[in-house]
Amino acid sequence: MNNYDLKCYEKTYKDPKYWDRVELSSQGDRQKVWADCRGLTDSFYNELIARGYLLPFSKT
């Protein structure tokens, strides 16, 4: 994870309602933030799997 990712997680961890106060002006902005958030979550999940803290989810 890079420094930006860690700062985003720190903000969210310290204040779970942080993102509730973020006002976005357009649908495009909302989609970009959502995509960034999803990418950040996916990379964090992948990092936890790589370090052995989580097992990969299998659809069986």
XYZ file of C-alpha atoms in Angstrom:
60
model
C 0.000 0.000 0.000
C 1.188 3.484 -0.722
C 1.095 6.502 1.578
C -2.189 7.830 0.107
C -3.929 4.502 0.766
C -2.759 4.478 4.361
C -3.973 8.051 4.942
C -7.431 7.190 3.543
C -7.704 4.160 5.790
C -6.556 6.207 8.777
C -9.243 8.852 8.135
C -11.932 6.199 7.781
C -10.744 4.263 10.843
C -10.631 7.321 13.092
C -13.991 8.672 11.895
C -16.351 6.110 10.295
C -18.689 8.936 9.242
C -15.914 10.868 7.475
C -17.222 10.008 4.009
C -20.816 10.932 4.968
C -19.794 14.609 5.084
C -18.083 14.593 1.695
C -20.287 16.424 -0.790
C -19.712 15.636 -4.452
C -20.987 17.941 -7.131
C -21.600 15.555 -9.998
C -22.446 11.970 -10.815
C -19.011 11.578 -12.429
C -17.318 12.660 -9.196
C -19.403 10.197 -7.195
C -18.521 7.378 -9.597
C -14.811 8.218 -9.422
C -14.799 8.306 -5.613
C -16.724 5.031 -5.506
C -14.263 3.417 -7.929
C -11.314 4.722 -5.897
C -12.848 3.434 -2.679
C -13.572 0.043 -4.214
C -10.037 -0.189 -5.590
C -8.596 0.745 -2.212
C -10.717 -1.882 -0.468
C -9.777 -4.542 -3.021
C -6.062 -3.789 -2.708
C -6.276 -3.902 1.097
C -8.110 -7.241 0.933
C -5.491 -8.603 -1.473
C -2.719 -7.390 0.821
C -4.275 -9.221 3.775
C -4.498 -12.413 1.704
C -0.891 -12.066 0.542
C 0.277 -11.692 4.156
C -1.748 -14.714 5.261
C -4.243 -12.871 7.491
C -7.240 -13.885 5.363
C -8.107 -16.839 3.187
C -9.327 -16.096 -0.330
C -13.089 -16.301 -0.806
C -14.105 -19.247 -2.934
C -17.462 -19.613 -4.639
C -18.336 -23.286 -4.217
